[in-house]
C-alpha positions as a printed Julia matrix, in Angstrom:
95×3 Matrix{Float64}:
 -14.98  -11.4    24.77
 -17.04  -14.03   26.63
 -15.19  -14.4    30.01
 -15.03  -10.71   30.69
 -11.15  -10.89   30.0
  -9.84   -8.48   27.58
  -7.46   -9.39   23.27
  -5.21   -6.47   22.65
  -5.65   -5.56   19.09
  -3.24   -3.72   16.92
  -4.95   -1.08   14.69
  -3.54   -2.77   12.3
  -6.01   -5.05   12.39
  -8.98   -3.06   11.98
 -10.44   -3.13    8.99
 -12.22    0.12    9.43
  -8.75    1.75   10.38
  -6.76    0.55    7.13
 -10.05    2.12    5.22
  -9.36    5.66    7.28
  -5.62    5.84    6.7
  -5.56    5.05    3.49
  -8.21    7.67    3.11
  -6.06    9.93    4.4
  -2.25    9.12    2.62
  -4.68    9.25   -0.82
  -4.14   13.1    -1.33
  -0.29   12.18   -0.98
   0.18    9.88   -3.72
   1.13   12.02   -7.16
   1.89    9.18   -9.9
   1.97    5.23   -9.62
   3.7     3.24  -12.42
   6.07    0.08  -13.66
   8.53   -1.68  -15.45
   8.92   -5.1   -15.6
   8.27   -6.09  -12.28
   9.18   -2.9   -10.25
   6.11   -1.1    -9.04
   7.23    3.04   -8.69
   4.88    4.91   -6.62
   5.33    8.63   -6.62
   4.39   10.96   -3.24
   5.03   13.86   -2.08
   8.17   14.93    0.03
   7.65   12.6     3.23
   4.82   10.67    2.73
   6.01    7.62    1.53
   7.07    5.61    4.44
   3.38    6.18    5.11
   2.09    5.07    1.68
   4.3     2.47    2.07
   2.66    1.03    5.64
  -0.29    1.15    4.05
   0.07   -0.74    0.88
   2.28   -3.08    2.74
  -1.1    -3.96    5.28
  -3.63   -3.86    2.51
  -1.71   -6.04    0.12
   1.08   -7.35    1.92
   0.42  -11.03   -0.14
   0.41   -9.99   -3.18
   3.96   -8.47   -3.37
   7.85   -9.72   -2.37
   8.55   -7.02   -1.01
   8.74   -3.14   -0.89
  11.3     0.0     0.49
  10.73    3.31    0.5
  12.49    6.55    0.91
  11.52    9.93    1.31
   9.09   10.6    -1.97
   9.85    7.07   -4.04
   7.76    3.17   -2.82
   9.18    0.95   -4.84
   7.17   -2.51   -5.06
   8.64   -5.33   -6.42
   6.43   -8.22   -7.74
   6.85  -11.82   -8.82
   6.81  -10.75  -12.58
   5.29   -8.18  -14.97
   1.99   -9.23  -15.38
   1.73   -9.43  -11.43
   3.51   -5.49  -11.07
   1.27   -3.81  -13.94
  -2.0    -5.96  -12.09
  -0.86   -3.95   -7.99
  -0.66   -0.81  -10.35
  -3.65   -0.77  -11.35
  -5.12   -1.56   -8.14
  -3.24    1.0    -6.16
  -4.08    4.14   -9.44
  -8.15    2.55   -7.95
  -6.79    2.67   -4.47
  -5.31    6.42   -4.34
  -7.79    8.18   -6.97
């Protein structure tokens, strides 16, 4: 800060931290597919929540919501066209 004060910033606000987080979880994603307006991301057991946190942080404005279990992340898109677009982005992201 110019006046010598400090500012709180969480790691979610730092793009480099998001990139690092995505790089860490890339190997945990097994598959990405979609049907109608739903995108399903399969992960290794125990990793769906970590993947969900990274997807939510990086793409939160592109879908309605998401829910993660142990090894599956379900993302709800507004329509099938948007689901296809999001699925393709995720496939590219996690390759």
